[in-house]
Amino acid sequence: LTLALSVLKHQKVTHLFIQKFSISWGSEKLTERYPISFVEFLENNKQNFKNIYENGPPLSQCKQQGGCDGTIFYEIDYSGVEIIPLS
């Protein structure tokens, strides 16, 4: 978590935008999709990745269906994390 937040802060990222149709629900490699493990990482770290907007079915329903339409906006909160200096 600390490394991910450090890299995001170094890149000056303040928000993440996930389109639900672009989530890879399986174990495909080298696709132009977000792996579900990445989205679950965001969901499991709500103190740092605040879901500020979501439309479409919830992720659990999307997973059961094998995909869906919708979007999720996360705001990144860097407070309470010791950021690793990157150069």
N, CA, C and O atoms as a CHARMM CRD file, in Angstrom:
* protein
*
  348
    1    1 LEU  N      0.82600  -1.19300   0.00000 PROA 1      0.00000
    2    1 LEU  CA     0.00000   0.00000   0.00000 PROA 1      0.00000
    3    1 LEU  C      0.87100   1.25800   0.00000 PROA 1      0.00000
    4    1 LEU  O      0.61800   2.19700  -0.75400 PROA 1      0.00000
    5    2 THR  N      1.90200   1.26500   0.85600 PROA 2      0.00000
    6    2 THR  CA     2.77000   2.44000   0.95100 PROA 2      0.00000
    7    2 THR  C      3.47300   2.70100  -0.37700 PROA 2      0.00000
    8    2 THR  O      3.56100   3.84800  -0.81600 PROA 2      0.00000
    9    3 LEU  N      3.96800   1.65900  -1.01200 PROA 3      0.00000
   10    3 LEU  CA     4.64900   1.84200  -2.29700 PROA 3      0.00000
   11    3 LEU  C      3.67400   2.33600  -3.36600 PROA 3      0.00000
   12    3 LEU  O      4.00000   3.24400  -4.13000 PROA 3      0.00000
   13    4 ALA  N      2.49300   1.74900  -3.42200 PROA 4      0.00000
   14    4 ALA  CA     1.49500   2.17900  -4.41900 PROA 4      0.00000
   15    4 ALA  C      1.14700   3.64700  -4.22300 PROA 4      0.00000
   16    4 ALA  O      1.10900   4.40900  -5.18900 PROA 4      0.00000
   17    5 LEU  N      0.89100   4.05300  -2.98200 PROA 5      0.00000
   18    5 LEU  CA     0.55400   5.44900  -2.71600 PROA 5      0.00000
   19    5 LEU  C      1.73400   6.37300  -3.00100 PROA 5      0.00000
   20    5 LEU  O      1.54200   7.49200  -3.47700 PROA 5      0.00000
   21    6 SER  N      2.93900   5.92100  -2.71900 PROA 6      0.00000
   22    6 SER  CA     4.12400   6.73900  -2.98900 PROA 6      0.00000
   23    6 SER  C      4.27900   6.99800  -4.48500 PROA 6      0.00000
   24    6 SER  O      4.56500   8.12200  -4.89700 PROA 6      0.00000
   25    7 VAL  N      4.09200   5.97100  -5.28800 PROA 7      0.00000
   26    7 VAL  CA     4.18800   6.12900  -6.74200 PROA 7      0.00000
   27    7 VAL  C      3.08400   7.04200  -7.26100 PROA 7      0.00000
   28    7 VAL  O      3.33900   7.91600  -8.08900 PROA 7      0.00000
   29    8 LEU  N      1.86600   6.84500  -6.78100 PROA 8      0.00000
   30    8 LEU  CA     0.75400   7.69600  -7.21600 PROA 8      0.00000
   31    8 LEU  C      0.98800   9.15300  -6.83800 PROA 8      0.00000
   32    8 LEU  O      0.73000  10.05100  -7.64000 PROA 8      0.00000
   33    9 LYS  N      1.47700   9.39400  -5.62200 PROA 9      0.00000
   34    9 LYS  CA     1.74300  10.77800  -5.19700 PROA 9      0.00000
   35    9 LYS  C      2.86200  11.38300  -6.02700 PROA 9      0.00000
   36    9 LYS  O      2.78500  12.55100  -6.41100 PROA 9      0.00000
   37   10 HSD  N      3.89000  10.61600  -6.30600 PROA 10     0.00000
   38   10 HSD  CA     5.00500  11.09600  -7.13700 PROA 10     0.00000
   39   10 HSD  C      4.50300  11.50400  -8.52700 PROA 10     0.00000
   40   10 HSD  O      5.00600  12.45800  -9.12000 PROA 10     0.00000
   41   11 GLN  N      3.52000  10.78300  -9.03100 PROA 11     0.00000
   42   11 GLN  CA     2.94000  11.09000 -10.34000 PROA 11     0.00000
   43   11 GLN  C      1.85100  12.16300 -10.25000 PROA 11     0.00000
   44   11 GLN  O      1.24800  12.52500 -11.26000 PROA 11     0.00000
   45   12 LYS  N      1.60300  12.67000  -9.03700 PROA 12     0.00000
   46   12 LYS  CA     0.60700  13.71600  -8.77800 PROA 12     0.00000
   47   12 LYS  C     -0.82300  13.27500  -9.10200 PROA 12     0.00000
   48   12 LYS  O     -1.64100  14.07200  -9.56300 PROA 12     0.00000
   49   13 VAL  N     -1.10600  12.00300  -8.85600 PROA 13     0.00000
   50   13 VAL  CA    -2.44300  11.45600  -9.09300 PROA 13     0.00000
   51   13 VAL  C     -3.32300  11.80200  -7.89600 PROA 13     0.00000
   52   13 VAL  O     -2.93500  11.58100  -6.74900 PROA 13     0.00000
   53   14 THR  N     -4.50700  12.34500  -8.16800 PROA 14     0.00000
   54   14 THR  CA    -5.44500  12.69000  -7.10000 PROA 14     0.00000
   55   14 THR  C     -6.70700  11.82700  -7.14900 PROA 14     0.00000
   56   14 THR  O     -7.37200  11.64600  -6.13000 PROA 14     0.00000
   57   15 HSD  N     -7.03900  11.29800  -8.32100 PROA 15     0.00000
   58   15 HSD  CA    -8.25500  10.50900  -8.49800 PROA 15     0.00000
   59   15 HSD  C     -7.99000   9.34300  -9.44600 PROA 15     0.00000
   60   15 HSD  O     -7.10600   9.41400 -10.30000 PROA 15     0.00000
   61   16 LEU  N     -8.75700   8.28100  -9.29100 PROA 16     0.00000
   62   16 LEU  CA    -8.73000   7.15800 -10.22500 PROA 16     0.00000
   63   16 LEU  C    -10.12900   6.97300 -10.77800 PROA 16     0.00000
   64   16 LEU  O    -11.11300   7.07100 -10.04500 PROA 16     0.00000
   65   17 PHE  N    -10.21400   6.70600 -12.06600 PROA 17     0.00000
   66   17 PHE  CA   -11.47500   6.52200 -12.77300 PROA 17     0.00000
   67   17 PHE  C    -11.47400   5.11600 -13.35000 PROA 17     0.00000
   68   17 PHE  O    -10.64500   4.79500 -14.20200 PROA 17     0.00000
   69   18 ILE  N    -12.38900   4.28000 -12.89800 PROA 18     0.00000
   70   18 ILE  CA   -12.47000   2.89400 -13.36300 PROA 18     0.00000
   71   18 ILE  C    -13.77800   2.71900 -14.13200 PROA 18     0.00000
   72   18 ILE  O    -14.85600   3.00700 -13.61100 PROA 18     0.00000
   73   19 GLN  N    -13.67700   2.25400 -15.35300 PROA 19     0.00000
   74   19 GLN  CA   -14.86100   1.88800 -16.11800 PROA 19     0.00000
   75   19 GLN  C    -15.07500   0.39500 -15.90000 PROA 19     0.00000
   76   19 GLN  O    -14.18900  -0.41400 -16.17400 PROA 19     0.00000
   77   20 LYS  N    -16.24600   0.03900 -15.40900 PROA 20     0.00000
   78   20 LYS  CA   -16.48700  -1.34900 -15.01500 PROA 20     0.00000
   79   20 LYS  C    -16.37500  -2.33000 -16.17600 PROA 20     0.00000
   80   20 LYS  O    -15.99700  -3.48400 -15.97000 PROA 20     0.00000
   81   21 PHE  N    -16.69400  -1.89600 -17.38700 PROA 21     0.00000
   82   21 PHE  CA   -16.57400  -2.81600 -18.52400 PROA 21     0.00000
   83   21 PHE  C    -15.11700  -3.16200 -18.80900 PROA 21     0.00000
   84   21 PHE  O    -14.83800  -4.14000 -19.50200 PROA 21     0.00000
   85   22 SER  N    -14.17400  -2.35800 -18.27500 PROA 22     0.00000
   86   22 SER  CA   -12.76000  -2.59300 -18.53400 PROA 22     0.00000
   87   22 SER  C    -12.08500  -3.44800 -17.46400 PROA 22     0.00000
   88   22 SER  O    -10.86500  -3.61100 -17.47900 PROA 22     0.00000
   89   23 ILE  N    -12.86800  -3.99300 -16.54100 PROA 23     0.00000
   90   23 ILE  CA   -12.30800  -4.86200 -15.50300 PROA 23     0.00000
   91   23 ILE  C    -12.18600  -6.28200 -16.04300 PROA 23     0.00000
   92   23 ILE  O    -13.12000  -6.82000 -16.63700 PROA 23     0.00000
   93   24 SER  N    -11.01600  -6.87500 -15.82500 PROA 24     0.00000
   94   24 SER  CA   -10.78000  -8.26900 -16.20500 PROA 24     0.00000
   95   24 SER  C    -11.17400  -9.14500 -15.01800 PROA 24     0.00000
   96   24 SER  O    -10.55400  -9.07400 -13.95600 PROA 24     0.00000
   97   25 TRP  N    -12.19200  -9.96000 -15.19600 PROA 25     0.00000
   98   25 TRP  CA   -12.71900 -10.77300 -14.10800 PROA 25     0.00000
   99   25 TRP  C    -12.00000 -12.10500 -13.98900 PROA 25     0.00000
  100   25 TRP  O    -12.16700 -12.80900 -12.99300 PROA 25     0.00000
  101   26 GLY  N    -11.20500 -12.46200 -14.98800 PROA 26     0.00000
  102   26 GLY  CA   -10.48300 -13.72700 -14.96200 PROA 26     0.00000
  103   26 GLY  C     -9.01100 -13.50900 -14.70300 PROA 26     0.00000
  104   26 GLY  O     -8.60800 -12.51800 -14.09500 PROA 26     0.00000
  105   27 SER  N     -8.22500 -14.44100 -15.16900 PROA 27     0.00000
  106   27 SER  CA    -6.78200 -14.36200 -14.93700 PROA 27     0.00000
  107   27 SER  C     -6.03500 -14.05600 -16.23600 PROA 27     0.00000
  108   27 SER  O     -4.87400 -14.43400 -16.38800 PROA 27     0.00000
  109   28 GLU  N     -6.69300 -13.37800 -17.16600 PROA 28     0.00000
  110   28 GLU  CA    -6.02200 -13.05600 -18.42000 PROA 28     0.00000
  111   28 GLU  C     -4.79000 -12.19300 -18.14600 PROA 28     0.00000
  112   28 GLU  O     -4.80100 -11.35400 -17.24600 PROA 28     0.00000
  113   29 LYS  N     -3.77500 -12.39500 -18.89300 PROA 29     0.00000
  114   29 LYS  CA    -2.55400 -11.60300 -18.76500 PROA 29     0.00000
  115   29 LYS  C     -2.40000 -10.74300 -20.02100 PROA 29     0.00000
  116   29 LYS  O     -2.86200 -11.10200 -21.10400 PROA 29     0.00000
  117   30 LEU  N     -1.74600  -9.61500 -19.84400 PROA 30     0.00000
  118   30 LEU  CA    -1.41800  -8.71900 -20.95300 PROA 30     0.00000
  119   30 LEU  C     -2.63700  -8.25500 -21.74000 PROA 30     0.00000
  120   30 LEU  O     -2.60100  -8.18600 -22.96900 PROA 30     0.00000
  121   31 THR  N     -3.69700  -7.94400 -21.04400 PROA 31     0.00000
  122   31 THR  CA    -4.85800  -7.36900 -21.70100 PROA 31     0.00000
  123   31 THR  C     -4.93200  -5.89700 -21.34200 PROA 31     0.00000
  124   31 THR  O     -4.29200  -5.45600 -20.38700 PROA 31     0.00000
  125   32 GLU  N     -5.69500  -5.14600 -22.08800 PROA 32     0.00000
  126   32 GLU  CA    -5.85500  -3.72100 -21.80800 PROA 32     0.00000
  127   32 GLU  C     -7.03200  -3.52000 -20.86200 PROA 32     0.00000
  128   32 GLU  O     -7.96900  -2.77700 -21.15600 PROA 32     0.00000
  129   33 ARG  N     -6.96200  -4.18500 -19.74200 PROA 33     0.00000
  130   33 ARG  CA    -8.02000  -4.13400 -18.73900 PROA 33     0.00000
  131   33 ARG  C     -7.39000  -3.99600 -17.35900 PROA 33     0.00000
  132   33 ARG  O     -6.20500  -4.26500 -17.16600 PROA 33     0.00000
  133   34 TYR  N     -8.22500  -3.56400 -16.39300 PROA 34     0.00000
  134   34 TYR  CA    -7.79700  -3.55000 -15.00000 PROA 34     0.00000
  135   34 TYR  C     -8.04600  -4.93100 -14.42300 PROA 34     0.00000
  136   34 TYR  O     -9.16600  -5.43200 -14.52300 PROA 34     0.00000
  137   35 PRO  N     -7.04800  -5.56900 -13.82300 PROA 35     0.00000
  138   35 PRO  CA    -7.33000  -6.85300 -13.17300 PROA 35     0.00000
  139   35 PRO  C     -8.25300  -6.62800 -11.98000 PROA 35     0.00000
  140   35 PRO  O     -8.14500  -5.61200 -11.29400 PROA 35     0.00000
  141   36 ILE  N     -9.14700  -7.55700 -11.73400 PROA 36     0.00000
  142   36 ILE  CA   -10.05800  -7.43700 -10.60800 PROA 36     0.00000
  143   36 ILE  C     -9.27400  -7.31400  -9.30100 PROA 36     0.00000
  144   36 ILE  O     -9.75100  -6.68700  -8.35500 PROA 36     0.00000
  145   37 SER  N     -8.08300  -7.90000  -9.23700 PROA 37     0.00000
  146   37 SER  CA    -7.26800  -7.79400  -8.01900 PROA 37     0.00000
  147   37 SER  C     -6.89700  -6.33700  -7.73000 PROA 37     0.00000
  148   37 SER  O     -6.80200  -5.94900  -6.56500 PROA 37     0.00000
  149   38 PHE  N     -6.68500  -5.52600  -8.77200 PROA 38     0.00000
  150   38 PHE  CA    -6.38500  -4.09900  -8.58400 PROA 38     0.00000
  151   38 PHE  C     -7.60100  -3.36800  -8.01800 PROA 38     0.00000
  152   38 PHE  O     -7.47100  -2.57600  -7.08500 PROA 38     0.00000
  153   39 VAL  N     -8.76900  -3.62900  -8.57400 PROA 39     0.00000
  154   39 VAL  CA    -9.99500  -2.98000  -8.10500 PROA 39     0.00000
  155   39 VAL  C    -10.30500  -3.43900  -6.67700 PROA 39     0.00000
  156   39 VAL  O    -10.73500  -2.63200  -5.85200 PROA 39     0.00000
  157   40 GLU  N    -10.09500  -4.70800  -6.37900 PROA 40     0.00000
  158   40 GLU  CA   -10.29700  -5.20200  -5.01500 PROA 40     0.00000
  159   40 GLU  C     -9.31300  -4.54800  -4.04400 PROA 40     0.00000
  160   40 GLU  O     -9.66300  -4.27400  -2.89600 PROA 40     0.00000
  161   41 PHE  N     -8.08600  -4.29800  -4.50100 PROA 41     0.00000
  162   41 PHE  CA    -7.09000  -3.58400  -3.69400 PROA 41     0.00000
  163   41 PHE  C     -7.62700  -2.19900  -3.32100 PROA 41     0.00000
  164   41 PHE  O     -7.52200  -1.78200  -2.16800 PROA 41     0.00000
  165   42 LEU  N     -8.19900  -1.49100  -4.29400 PROA 42     0.00000
  166   42 LEU  CA    -8.77400  -0.17200  -4.01700 PROA 42     0.00000
  167   42 LEU  C     -9.92800  -0.29000  -3.02500 PROA 42     0.00000
  168   42 LEU  O    -10.01900   0.48000  -2.06800 PROA 42     0.00000
  169   43 GLU  N    -10.80700  -1.26100  -3.26500 PROA 43     0.00000
  170   43 GLU  CA   -11.97900  -1.45500  -2.40100 PROA 43     0.00000
  171   43 GLU  C    -11.59200  -1.85700  -0.98000 PROA 43     0.00000
  172   43 GLU  O    -12.27900  -1.49500  -0.02500 PROA 43     0.00000
  173   44 ASN  N    -10.49900  -2.60300  -0.83500 PROA 44     0.00000
  174   44 ASN  CA   -10.07000  -3.07900   0.48400 PROA 44     0.00000
  175   44 ASN  C     -9.26800  -2.04200   1.26500 PROA 44     0.00000
  176   44 ASN  O     -8.92800  -2.26400   2.42700 PROA 44     0.00000
  177   45 ASN  N     -8.96800  -0.92100   0.63500 PROA 45     0.00000
  178   45 ASN  CA    -8.21000   0.14700   1.29200 PROA 45     0.00000
  179   45 ASN  C     -9.00300   1.44600   1.22300 PROA 45     0.00000
  180   45 ASN  O     -8.53400   2.45400   0.69400 PROA 45     0.00000
  181   46 LYS  N    -10.21300   1.39700   1.76700 PROA 46     0.00000
  182   46 LYS  CA   -11.14700   2.52400   1.68700 PROA 46     0.00000
  183   46 LYS  C    -10.65100   3.77600   2.39500 PROA 46     0.00000
  184   46 LYS  O    -11.09500   4.87800   2.07200 PROA 46     0.00000
  185   47 GLN  N     -9.73700   3.63000   3.36000 PROA 47     0.00000
  186   47 GLN  CA    -9.22300   4.80300   4.05200 PROA 47     0.00000
  187   47 GLN  C     -8.36600   5.66100   3.11900 PROA 47     0.00000
  188   47 GLN  O     -8.26300   6.87100   3.32100 PROA 47     0.00000
  189   48 ASN  N     -7.75800   5.05800   2.11300 PROA 48     0.00000
  190   48 ASN  CA    -6.91800   5.80100   1.18200 PROA 48     0.00000
  191   48 ASN  C     -7.54600   5.98400  -0.19300 PROA 48     0.00000
  192   48 ASN  O     -7.21600   6.93900  -0.89600 PROA 48     0.00000
  193   49 PHE  N     -8.43100   5.10000  -0.58300 PROA 49     0.00000
  194   49 PHE  CA    -9.10400   5.18200  -1.87800 PROA 49     0.00000
  195   49 PHE  C    -10.59900   5.33200  -1.61000 PROA 49     0.00000
  196   49 PHE  O    -11.32200   4.34700  -1.45800 PROA 49     0.00000
  197   50 LYS  N    -11.03900   6.57000  -1.55800 PROA 50     0.00000
  198   50 LYS  CA   -12.43000   6.87100  -1.19600 PROA 50     0.00000
  199   50 LYS  C    -13.31600   6.84500  -2.43200 PROA 50     0.00000
  200   50 LYS  O    -13.11100   7.60600  -3.37700 PROA 50     0.00000
  201   51 ASN  N    -14.29900   5.96200  -2.41000 PROA 51     0.00000
  202   51 ASN  CA   -15.25900   5.85900  -3.50400 PROA 51     0.00000
  203   51 ASN  C    -16.17300   7.08100  -3.41700 PROA 51     0.00000
  204   51 ASN  O    -17.04100   7.15300  -2.54700 PROA 51     0.00000
  205   52 ILE  N    -15.97200   8.05000  -4.33100 PROA 52     0.00000
  206   52 ILE  CA   -16.75200   9.28600  -4.26500 PROA 52     0.00000
  207   52 ILE  C    -17.92000   9.29100  -5.24700 PROA 52     0.00000
  208   52 ILE  O    -18.80900  10.13700  -5.15600 PROA 52     0.00000
  209   53 TYR  N    -17.91600   8.34600  -6.18600 PROA 53     0.00000
  210   53 TYR  CA   -19.03600   8.24900  -7.12700 PROA 53     0.00000
  211   53 TYR  C    -19.02400   6.86800  -7.76200 PROA 53     0.00000
  212   53 TYR  O    -17.96900   6.35300  -8.13400 PROA 53     0.00000
  213   54 GLU  N    -20.19100   6.28000  -7.88200 PROA 54     0.00000
  214   54 GLU  CA   -20.30200   4.98200  -8.56600 PROA 54     0.00000
  215   54 GLU  C    -21.68100   4.89000  -9.20000 PROA 54     0.00000
  216   54 GLU  O    -22.68700   5.26500  -8.59800 PROA 54     0.00000
  217   55 ASN  N    -21.70400   4.38900 -10.41700 PROA 55     0.00000
  218   55 ASN  CA   -22.99600   4.07800 -11.03000 PROA 55     0.00000
  219   55 ASN  C    -22.92200   2.67900 -11.62700 PROA 55     0.00000
  220   55 ASN  O    -21.84400   2.09500 -11.73300 PROA 55     0.00000
  221   56 GLY  N    -24.05300   2.16200 -12.00500 PROA 56     0.00000
  222   56 GLY  CA   -24.12300   0.78400 -12.47700 PROA 56     0.00000
  223   56 GLY  C    -24.25900  -0.16700 -11.30300 PROA 56     0.00000
  224   56 GLY  O    -24.29700   0.26200 -10.15000 PROA 56     0.00000
  225   57 PRO  N    -24.33200  -1.45400 -11.59400 PROA 57     0.00000
  226   57 PRO  CA   -24.47000  -2.45400 -10.52400 PROA 57     0.00000
  227   57 PRO  C    -23.24300  -2.46300  -9.60500 PROA 57     0.00000
  228   57 PRO  O    -22.15900  -2.04900 -10.01700 PROA 57     0.00000
  229   58 PRO  N    -23.41000  -2.93000  -8.36900 PROA 58     0.00000
  230   58 PRO  CA   -22.25200  -3.06500  -7.47400 PROA 58     0.00000
  231   58 PRO  C    -21.25700  -4.09000  -8.03000 PROA 58     0.00000
  232   58 PRO  O    -21.62200  -4.96000  -8.82000 PROA 58     0.00000
  233   59 LEU  N    -20.00600  -3.97000  -7.60500 PROA 59     0.00000
  234   59 LEU  CA   -18.95000  -4.86500  -8.10900 PROA 59     0.00000
  235   59 LEU  C    -19.28300  -6.33100  -7.89900 PROA 59     0.00000
  236   59 LEU  O    -18.99900  -7.15700  -8.76600 PROA 59     0.00000
  237   60 SER  N    -19.87900  -6.66600  -6.76300 PROA 60     0.00000
  238   60 SER  CA   -20.20400  -8.07300  -6.49900 PROA 60     0.00000
  239   60 SER  C    -21.17000  -8.61300  -7.55000 PROA 60     0.00000
  240   60 SER  O    -21.03000  -9.74900  -8.00200 PROA 60     0.00000
  241   61 GLN  N    -22.13300  -7.81100  -7.93000 PROA 61     0.00000
  242   61 GLN  CA   -23.08300  -8.22800  -8.96600 PROA 61     0.00000
  243   61 GLN  C    -22.39800  -8.31100 -10.32800 PROA 61     0.00000
  244   61 GLN  O    -22.67300  -9.22500 -11.10600 PROA 61     0.00000
  245   62 CYS  N    -21.51500  -7.37000 -10.61600 PROA 62     0.00000
  246   62 CYS  CA   -20.76300  -7.40700 -11.87800 PROA 62     0.00000
  247   62 CYS  C    -19.94600  -8.69200 -11.98400 PROA 62     0.00000
  248   62 CYS  O    -19.87800  -9.32300 -13.03900 PROA 62     0.00000
  249   63 LYS  N    -19.32600  -9.06200 -10.85900 PROA 63     0.00000
  250   63 LYS  CA   -18.49800 -10.27100 -10.84200 PROA 63     0.00000
  251   63 LYS  C    -19.35300 -11.50300 -11.10000 PROA 63     0.00000
  252   63 LYS  O    -18.94300 -12.38900 -11.84900 PROA 63     0.00000
  253   64 GLN  N    -20.53500 -11.57300 -10.49300 PROA 64     0.00000
  254   64 GLN  CA   -21.43500 -12.70700 -10.70700 PROA 64     0.00000
  255   64 GLN  C    -21.89200 -12.78200 -12.16200 PROA 64     0.00000
  256   64 GLN  O    -22.04000 -13.87000 -12.71800 PROA 64     0.00000
  257   65 GLN  N    -22.11300 -11.62600 -12.77000 PROA 65     0.00000
  258   65 GLN  CA   -22.58200 -11.56400 -14.15400 PROA 65     0.00000
  259   65 GLN  C    -21.44800 -11.75800 -15.16100 PROA 65     0.00000
  260   65 GLN  O    -21.69500 -12.00800 -16.34100 PROA 65     0.00000
  261   66 GLY  N    -20.21300 -11.64300 -14.69200 PROA 66     0.00000
  262   66 GLY  CA   -19.08000 -11.72100 -15.60600 PROA 66     0.00000
  263   66 GLY  C    -18.79700 -10.40900 -16.30300 PROA 66     0.00000
  264   66 GLY  O    -18.14600 -10.38800 -17.34700 PROA 66     0.00000
  265   67 GLY  N    -19.28500  -9.30100 -15.73200 PROA 67     0.00000
  266   67 GLY  CA   -19.03500  -7.97600 -16.28000 PROA 67     0.00000
  267   67 GLY  C    -20.28200  -7.12400 -16.24300 PROA 67     0.00000
  268   67 GLY  O    -21.38600  -7.63100 -16.04100 PROA 67     0.00000
  269   68 CYS  N    -20.10500  -5.82500 -16.43800 PROA 68     0.00000
  270   68 CYS  CA   -21.23400  -4.89300 -16.45000 PROA 68     0.00000
  271   68 CYS  C    -20.74500  -3.52300 -16.90400 PROA 68     0.00000
  272   68 CYS  O    -19.55000  -3.30400 -17.10100 PROA 68     0.00000
  273   69 ASP  N    -21.68100  -2.62100 -17.06100 PROA 69     0.00000
  274   69 ASP  CA   -21.35900  -1.23600 -17.37800 PROA 69     0.00000
  275   69 ASP  C    -21.42900  -0.40700 -16.10900 PROA 69     0.00000
  276   69 ASP  O    -22.09400  -0.78700 -15.14500 PROA 69     0.00000
  277   70 GLY  N    -20.75300   0.70700 -16.11200 PROA 70     0.00000
  278   70 GLY  CA   -20.76600   1.61900 -14.98500 PROA 70     0.00000
  279   70 GLY  C    -19.37200   2.18200 -14.76300 PROA 70     0.00000
  280   70 GLY  O    -18.41400   1.79300 -15.43000 PROA 70     0.00000
  281   71 THR  N    -19.27800   3.09600 -13.82100 PROA 71     0.00000
  282   71 THR  CA   -18.00100   3.73400 -13.50600 PROA 71     0.00000
  283   71 THR  C    -17.84900   3.86500 -11.99700 PROA 71     0.00000
  284   71 THR  O    -18.82600   3.86600 -11.24900 PROA 71     0.00000
  285   72 ILE  N    -16.61000   3.97300 -11.57800 PROA 72     0.00000
  286   72 ILE  CA   -16.28300   4.25000 -10.18200 PROA 72     0.00000
  287   72 ILE  C    -15.19700   5.32400 -10.17700 PROA 72     0.00000
  288   72 ILE  O    -14.20100   5.21200 -10.89100 PROA 72     0.00000
  289   73 PHE  N    -15.39600   6.36300  -9.36600 PROA 73     0.00000
  290   73 PHE  CA   -14.38200   7.38600  -9.14000 PROA 73     0.00000
  291   73 PHE  C    -13.86200   7.23100  -7.72400 PROA 73     0.00000
  292   73 PHE  O    -14.63700   7.20000  -6.76800 PROA 73     0.00000
  293   74 TYR  N    -12.54700   7.13500  -7.59300 PROA 74     0.00000
  294   74 TYR  CA   -11.90100   7.08600  -6.28300 PROA 74     0.00000
  295   74 TYR  C    -11.08500   8.36100  -6.09700 PROA 74     0.00000
  296   74 TYR  O    -10.38400   8.80000  -7.00900 PROA 74     0.00000
  297   75 GLU  N    -11.18400   8.94700  -4.91100 PROA 75     0.00000
  298   75 GLU  CA   -10.31600  10.05100  -4.53200 PROA 75     0.00000
  299   75 GLU  C     -9.22300   9.47000  -3.64300 PROA 75     0.00000
  300   75 GLU  O     -9.50700   8.70400  -2.72200 PROA 75     0.00000
  301   76 ILE  N     -7.99400   9.82900  -3.91700 PROA 76     0.00000
  302   76 ILE  CA    -6.87400   9.28000  -3.15100 PROA 76     0.00000
  303   76 ILE  C     -6.58900  10.18200  -1.95600 PROA 76     0.00000
  304   76 ILE  O     -6.41300  11.39200  -2.09900 PROA 76     0.00000
  305   77 ASP  N     -6.54700   9.57000  -0.77500 PROA 77     0.00000
  306   77 ASP  CA    -6.24800  10.27300   0.47100 PROA 77     0.00000
  307   77 ASP  C     -4.88100   9.78500   0.95200 PROA 77     0.00000
  308   77 ASP  O     -4.72900   8.63500   1.36400 PROA 77     0.00000
  309   78 TYR  N     -3.89700  10.66900   0.89400 PROA 78     0.00000
  310   78 TYR  CA    -2.53500  10.30800   1.27500 PROA 78     0.00000
  311   78 TYR  C     -2.26200  10.51100   2.76200 PROA 78     0.00000
  312   78 TYR  O     -1.17900  10.16300   3.23300 PROA 78     0.00000
  313   79 SER  N     -3.21400  11.06500   3.51300 PROA 79     0.00000
  314   79 SER  CA    -2.97400  11.34300   4.92700 PROA 79     0.00000
  315   79 SER  C     -2.81100  10.03000   5.71000 PROA 79     0.00000
  316   79 SER  O     -3.44200   9.01900   5.40300 PROA 79     0.00000
  317   80 GLY  N     -1.96200  10.08000   6.70700 PROA 80     0.00000
  318   80 GLY  CA    -1.73900   8.92200   7.56600 PROA 80     0.00000
  319   80 GLY  C     -0.81200   7.87900   6.98300 PROA 80     0.00000
  320   80 GLY  O     -0.63700   6.81000   7.56700 PROA 80     0.00000
  321   81 VAL  N     -0.20600   8.17600   5.82400 PROA 81     0.00000
  322   81 VAL  CA     0.71900   7.22300   5.19200 PROA 81     0.00000
  323   81 VAL  C      2.07900   7.89400   5.04600 PROA 81     0.00000
  324   81 VAL  O      2.17500   9.02400   4.56500 PROA 81     0.00000
  325   82 GLU  N      3.12400   7.19500   5.46300 PROA 82     0.00000
  326   82 GLU  CA     4.46800   7.71300   5.28500 PROA 82     0.00000
  327   82 GLU  C      4.90600   7.42900   3.84900 PROA 82     0.00000
  328   82 GLU  O      5.20000   6.29100   3.48400 PROA 82     0.00000
  329   83 ILE  N      4.94000   8.48500   3.05200 PROA 83     0.00000
  330   83 ILE  CA     5.27100   8.36500   1.62800 PROA 83     0.00000
  331   83 ILE  C      6.76800   8.12400   1.46100 PROA 83     0.00000
  332   83 ILE  O      7.58500   8.80200   2.08300 PROA 83     0.00000
  333   84 ILE  N      7.11900   7.16500   0.62600 PROA 84     0.00000
  334   84 ILE  CA     8.51800   6.86000   0.31500 PROA 84     0.00000
  335   84 ILE  C      9.00500   7.89200  -0.69800 PROA 84     0.00000
  336   84 ILE  O      8.36000   8.06300  -1.73300 PROA 84     0.00000
  337   85 PRO  N     10.10500   8.57900  -0.44800 PROA 85     0.00000
  338   85 PRO  CA    10.61100   9.55200  -1.42700 PROA 85     0.00000
  339   85 PRO  C     11.08200   8.82200  -2.68800 PROA 85     0.00000
  340   85 PRO  O     11.87100   7.88000  -2.61500 PROA 85     0.00000
  341   86 LEU  N     10.59500   9.26400  -3.82400 PROA 86     0.00000
  342   86 LEU  CA    10.99200   8.69500  -5.11300 PROA 86     0.00000
  343   86 LEU  C     11.67700   9.78700  -5.92600 PROA 86     0.00000
  344   86 LEU  O     11.32500  10.96200  -5.82400 PROA 86     0.00000
  345   87 SER  N     12.64200   9.39500  -6.71900 PROA 87     0.00000
  346   87 SER  CA    13.30100  10.41200  -7.54700 PROA 87     0.00000
  347   87 SER  C     13.29300  10.01600  -9.00400 PROA 87     0.00000
  348   87 SER  O     13.80500  10.75300  -9.84700 PROA 87     0.00000
